[in-house]
Amino acid sequence: MITTLLVANRGEIARRIFRTARQMGLATVAVYSDADDGALHVLEADQAVRLGPAPARDSYLKVEAVLEAARASGADAIHPGYGFLSENADFAEAVVAAGLTWVGPPPAAIRAMGLKDAAKALMTAAGVPVTPGYHGENQDPAHLAREAAAIGYPVLIKAVAGGGGKGMRKVERASDFAEALGSAKREAAAAFGDDRVLLETYVTRPRHIEVQVFGDAHGQVVHLFERDCSLQRRHQKVIEEAPAPGMSPEVREAVCAAAVRAAQAVDYVGAGTVEFIADASEGLRADRIWFMEMNTRLQVEHPVTEAVTGQDLVEWQLRVAAGEPLPLRQDQITLSGWAMEARLYAENPAAGFLPSIGDLEHFVLPDTVRVDTGVEAGGTVSPHYDPMIAKLIAHGPTREAAARRLGKACGEVQVWPVRTNAGFLARCLGEPDFLRGEVDTGFIPARQEALAQAPDPSPAVLSAAAQGLLSQAQASSVEPGGPWKALTGFRLNAAPAATLRLYRDGAPIAAPLAAGPLSADVLLDASGAIIVFEAGEAYAFSGVAPAAVAGEGPAGDGVVIAPMPGKVVAVAVAQGDAVVRGQTLVTLEAMKMEHALTAAFDGVVEALSVSAGDQVSEGVVLARLTPSA
C-alpha cells in the first residue's frame, strides 16, 4: 500500500501526478528548489520540502536531498515524473534500498534500456528490428568519421545516454562531421554526464512512432496503442497525436507486438514507451519500422493516450507499483477517436526560437481543452529549467476535428511579456499538409521560415490597437489629438474614417479607429505599450515615436549579443578571422540546450570578448563584426 507520495519533480508533471494521487486518497509531498519557492506544485501539495538552490544539479538532481525529503515528510513512495532522475537506475536503487516504493520500472530494466547501443543489441536478440548504424565502443573521432562514411551521408549522431533531442545532430557532409560530433558530445556530457555517441543511418522521410507499454510484477505486459510524434524541431517533439495517421490494423499489430517483446525482454514493470523510426517514403510498412530506444518512464505526451483509451496512466503506475496486477487485459483496451497535444514553450519563433524568460505578467490559457501547466499569471519562467510552460490536449471524433479544436485553443493563448510559440503551433495545426496527415520529422524544418513568422497585424488588430490607444489617452486625461491623432479622412457618400498613428518595432502605422466593440483582445501594458492578442500572437504597439537610444546596435550591425543568460561552451573563431554569413561564432548553453550564435553577414571578427566556460548575462556583447570590404 502507498499512503504518502513524494513527486521528485516540478511544474506541470508534479501537478498532474498530484491530481491522480488525491483522487486515490493519497497524501502528497512536493519538493522544490529556491527558484520554485511558491510555485503551483508546491502550494498544491499537502507538504513541501526544499531541496536546495535553483540549479538542478544542486536541487532536483541531488539523490540524497530527495531521499532526506522523503524521510522528513514521512513519504512511503517516490514518483520521479519525467526528466531529472526519472531514468537514473542508481536513484531507483537508492529509493528501494531506503525501504520506499519506487513508482517506476526495475533498476535493471532502466540500465538495460538506458544506453542506446546496449539496448539495440538486446533488442536484436529479442527479435525487435533495429535501425542500421554503428553502435560500437570505439569513440575515437577518426574512427567515428570512418564509420559515418561507411554508413553513408546523411548520418545521425546520437548520445548513447541521450533523450529529448539532446546530444543529437544530423550531418549532411563529411566536412561537417567533426564540428557536429564535438557539439553533440558537449551537449551529451552536460545533459547526461556521458559524452559517448552512436551513429545511425538518416532516414530520408522519417516518422516517429512510439508505443505505450505497461507491465506488472505478475509477468503481464500490454500496450495501449501507438502515438505519432513526428512534428519535431531540433529533434524535440512539438505536436503529438494518437493514433498515428495512416496506420493500418496490420502494421499496428506488428509494431505494438514488437514493443511488447521489447518490454518483455527486460522484465519490464510500470509505464514505458518503445520508440520506433519509420521510413514513410512508401507509407507505413512493418518491414520499414525500426526500434530506436525505450523511455523507461512516463512520457510528456501521455495525455493523448489517456484521451483515446480513457485510462489514467498515473493511476496505473501507482497501482502497479503497489503490487497490483494491470487494471485491464489487452483485449479490454480500446481506441476511441483522436487526440493531439501541443507543447507550449516560452520561446520566440521569430527570433530563431530563442528561449524567452521573465515574469508572466499576463497569462491566459484556453478552457476549451485539457491544459496541464505548472505556472500561472504572476509566476516566472526561469532560465534554470526546460522552457515548456504548458501542454494543450484536444480530443475529437476524427483527426481533423481534434486538429481544428487544438488549433483554435492555441490561438486563444495570451501571454505577455514572455513570448511563446502559440501562434506557431496554431499555424502548424492549420497547415493543409498536416491536416491531410502528410507528416514526417522534416515537416517543420521544410516550412519553418513561413511557420515561425507571425503574419502582419490584421485590420482587426490595428483597429483594436487604435481603440486601446484611445482608451489609454482618455484614461490619462489627454485629449486624443496632438501626437495621437494622425488624420481624419473621408470619401464621397461614406462616413468619415478616423485613423490613429501607432508605432510597431519603431515603424509608424496608420491604424483605423472603428466604432463598436473591440474585435480582438487588448492589454494596456504597465510600460505604456498596447498589446493586442490574435491567433496566438502578441502584437505590441506604442502611441509615441521611439526615441533614439544610445548604445550598442543590433546584431545586423555586427554586434553579437547574448540573447539570454547562459554559459559559453564554445568559441569557434578568433579575433581577426574572416567569417561568412551564417557561420557559428559562439555557442551558448541555456535552458538545457545549446544555441549557436551566427554571423549576420560576411565579415571579419573585429573583437571577441568571451572565452569558453564564461557565464554571461542577457544583453552582454560577445563579439563584434565588421563587413567585408
mmCIF file of N, CA, C and O in Angstrom, residues 416-449:
data_model
loop_
_atom_site.group_PDB
_atom_site.id
_atom_site.type_symbol
_atom_site.label_atom_id
_atom_site.label_comp_id
_atom_site.label_asym_id
_atom_site.label_seq_id
_atom_site.Cartn_x
_atom_site.Cartn_y
_atom_site.Cartn_z
ATOM 1 N N TRP A 416 2.171 37.505 -21.945
ATOM 2 C CA TRP A 416 2.975 38.723 -22.103
ATOM 3 C C TRP A 416 3.646 39.066 -20.771
ATOM 4 O O TRP A 416 3.047 38.851 -19.725
ATOM 5 N N PRO A 417 4.891 39.575 -20.779
ATOM 6 C CA PRO A 417 5.763 39.885 -21.913
ATOM 7 C C PRO A 417 6.602 38.702 -22.386
ATOM 8 O O PRO A 417 7.342 38.815 -23.369
ATOM 9 N N VAL A 418 6.545 37.571 -21.662
ATOM 10 C CA VAL A 418 7.224 36.368 -22.149
ATOM 11 C C VAL A 418 6.608 35.975 -23.495
ATOM 12 O O VAL A 418 5.393 36.020 -23.669
ATOM 13 N N ARG A 419 7.461 35.617 -24.417
ATOM 14 C CA ARG A 419 6.995 35.193 -25.740
ATOM 15 C C ARG A 419 6.741 33.687 -25.734
ATOM 16 O O ARG A 419 7.393 32.939 -25.012
ATOM 17 N N THR A 420 5.807 33.227 -26.574
ATOM 18 C CA THR A 420 5.539 31.800 -26.683
ATOM 19 C C THR A 420 5.424 31.387 -28.151
ATOM 20 O O THR A 420 5.378 32.227 -29.054
ATOM 21 N N ASN A 421 5.338 30.084 -28.346
ATOM 22 C CA ASN A 421 5.187 29.530 -29.695
ATOM 23 C C ASN A 421 3.728 29.235 -30.030
ATOM 24 O O ASN A 421 3.445 28.440 -30.930
ATOM 25 N N ALA A 422 2.768 29.861 -29.334
ATOM 26 C CA ALA A 422 1.348 29.555 -29.537
ATOM 27 C C ALA A 422 0.908 29.788 -30.976
ATOM 28 O O ALA A 422 0.207 28.958 -31.569
ATOM 29 N N GLY A 423 1.276 30.942 -31.555
ATOM 30 C CA GLY A 423 0.897 31.207 -32.933
ATOM 31 C C GLY A 423 1.525 30.214 -33.896
ATOM 32 O O GLY A 423 0.890 29.767 -34.857
ATOM 33 N N PHE A 424 2.772 29.855 -33.655
ATOM 34 C CA PHE A 424 3.469 28.855 -34.460
ATOM 35 C C PHE A 424 2.727 27.522 -34.405
ATOM 36 O O PHE A 424 2.522 26.862 -35.432
ATOM 37 N N LEU A 425 2.305 27.117 -33.213
ATOM 38 C CA LEU A 425 1.564 25.868 -33.066
ATOM 39 C C LEU A 425 0.251 25.920 -33.846
ATOM 40 O O LEU A 425 -0.119 24.953 -34.537
ATOM 41 N N ALA A 426 -0.459 27.035 -33.734
ATOM 42 C CA ALA A 426 -1.731 27.171 -34.446
ATOM 43 C C ALA A 426 -1.534 27.065 -35.953
ATOM 44 O O ALA A 426 -2.337 26.441 -36.662
ATOM 45 N N ARG A 427 -0.445 27.665 -36.458
ATOM 46 C CA ARG A 427 -0.176 27.600 -37.900
ATOM 47 C C ARG A 427 0.198 26.179 -38.331
ATOM 48 O O ARG A 427 -0.198 25.729 -39.418
ATOM 49 N N CYS A 428 0.953 25.470 -37.492
ATOM 50 C CA CYS A 428 1.281 24.075 -37.804
ATOM 51 C C CYS A 428 0.006 23.238 -37.908
ATOM 52 O O CYS A 428 -0.164 22.445 -38.846
ATOM 53 N N LEU A 429 -0.890 23.414 -36.949
ATOM 54 C CA LEU A 429 -2.099 22.603 -36.895
ATOM 55 C C LEU A 429 -3.067 22.924 -38.031
ATOM 56 O O LEU A 429 -3.903 22.092 -38.391
ATOM 57 N N GLY A 430 -2.972 24.124 -38.586
ATOM 58 C CA GLY A 430 -3.840 24.504 -39.686
ATOM 59 C C GLY A 430 -3.229 24.309 -41.052
ATOM 60 O O GLY A 430 -3.891 24.568 -42.065
ATOM 61 N N GLU A 431 -1.988 23.849 -41.119
ATOM 62 C CA GLU A 431 -1.297 23.680 -42.395
ATOM 63 C C GLU A 431 -1.979 22.562 -43.196
ATOM 64 O O GLU A 431 -2.225 21.477 -42.669
ATOM 65 N N PRO A 432 -2.309 22.803 -44.449
ATOM 66 C CA PRO A 432 -3.070 21.804 -45.221
ATOM 67 C C PRO A 432 -2.431 20.422 -45.263
ATOM 68 O O PRO A 432 -3.135 19.411 -45.139
ATOM 69 N N ASP A 433 -1.115 20.340 -45.438
ATOM 70 C CA ASP A 433 -0.465 19.032 -45.473
ATOM 71 C C ASP A 433 -0.607 18.309 -44.140
ATOM 72 O O ASP A 433 -0.780 17.086 -44.105
ATOM 73 N N PHE A 434 -0.528 19.054 -43.037
ATOM 74 C CA PHE A 434 -0.711 18.418 -41.731
ATOM 75 C C PHE A 434 -2.125 17.871 -41.602
ATOM 76 O O PHE A 434 -2.326 16.744 -41.132
ATOM 77 N N LEU A 435 -3.114 18.650 -42.013
ATOM 78 C CA LEU A 435 -4.499 18.204 -41.905
ATOM 79 C C LEU A 435 -4.760 16.972 -42.775
ATOM 80 O O LEU A 435 -5.624 16.156 -42.455
ATOM 81 N N ARG A 436 -3.980 16.811 -43.839
ATOM 82 C CA ARG A 436 -4.115 15.617 -44.678
ATOM 83 C C ARG A 436 -3.342 14.427 -44.116
ATOM 84 O O ARG A 436 -3.386 13.331 -44.684
ATOM 85 N N GLY A 437 -2.603 14.641 -43.026
ATOM 86 C CA GLY A 437 -1.831 13.550 -42.436
ATOM 87 C C GLY A 437 -0.498 13.310 -43.093
ATOM 88 O O GLY A 437 0.138 12.278 -42.856
ATOM 89 N N GLU A 438 -0.051 14.256 -43.912
ATOM 90 C CA GLU A 438 1.236 14.104 -44.597
ATOM 91 C C GLU A 438 2.341 14.663 -43.703
ATOM 92 O O GLU A 438 2.824 15.782 -43.885
ATOM 93 N N VAL A 439 2.726 13.879 -42.705
ATOM 94 C CA VAL A 439 3.682 14.330 -41.695
ATOM 95 C C VAL A 439 4.916 13.449 -41.694
ATOM 96 O O VAL A 439 4.863 12.263 -42.000
ATOM 97 N N ASP A 440 6.033 14.051 -41.368
ATOM 98 C CA ASP A 440 7.273 13.342 -41.077
ATOM 99 C C ASP A 440 8.130 14.295 -40.257
ATOM 100 O O ASP A 440 7.740 15.436 -40.004
ATOM 101 N N THR A 441 9.310 13.845 -39.830
ATOM 102 C CA THR A 441 10.117 14.688 -38.947
ATOM 103 C C THR A 441 10.712 15.892 -39.669
ATOM 104 O O THR A 441 11.233 16.800 -39.017
ATOM 105 N N GLY A 442 10.627 15.916 -40.984
ATOM 106 C CA GLY A 442 11.102 17.073 -41.735
ATOM 107 C C GLY A 442 10.009 18.088 -42.012
ATOM 108 O O GLY A 442 10.259 19.104 -42.679
ATOM 109 N N PHE A 443 8.808 17.858 -41.502
ATOM 110 C CA PHE A 443 7.670 18.727 -41.790
ATOM 111 C C PHE A 443 7.948 20.162 -41.361
ATOM 112 O O PHE A 443 7.790 21.109 -42.142
ATOM 113 N N ILE A 444 8.348 20.360 -40.102
ATOM 114 C CA ILE A 444 8.602 21.718 -39.609
ATOM 115 C C ILE A 444 9.839 22.333 -40.251
ATOM 116 O O ILE A 444 9.782 23.474 -40.725
ATOM 117 N N PRO A 445 10.993 21.633 -40.297
ATOM 118 C CA PRO A 445 12.166 22.254 -40.938
ATOM 119 C C PRO A 445 11.909 22.720 -42.365
ATOM 120 O O PRO A 445 12.413 23.762 -42.777
ATOM 121 N N ALA A 446 11.098 21.974 -43.119
ATOM 122 C CA ALA A 446 10.838 22.347 -44.508
ATOM 123 C C ALA A 446 9.984 23.599 -44.627
ATOM 124 O O ALA A 446 10.003 24.283 -45.656
ATOM 125 N N ARG A 447 9.231 23.929 -43.577
ATOM 126 C CA ARG A 447 8.310 25.064 -43.616
ATOM 127 C C ARG A 447 8.604 26.069 -42.509
ATOM 128 O O ARG A 447 7.793 26.964 -42.257
ATOM 129 N N GLN A 448 9.750 25.919 -41.845
ATOM 130 C CA GLN A 448 9.978 26.667 -40.613
ATOM 131 C C GLN A 448 9.919 28.171 -40.813
ATOM 132 O O GLN A 448 9.342 28.890 -39.991
ATOM 133 N N GLU A 449 10.510 28.666 -41.884
ATOM 134 C CA GLU A 449 10.544 30.121 -42.081
ATOM 135 C C GLU A 449 9.132 30.691 -42.158
ATOM 136 O O GLU A 449 8.827 31.714 -41.533
#
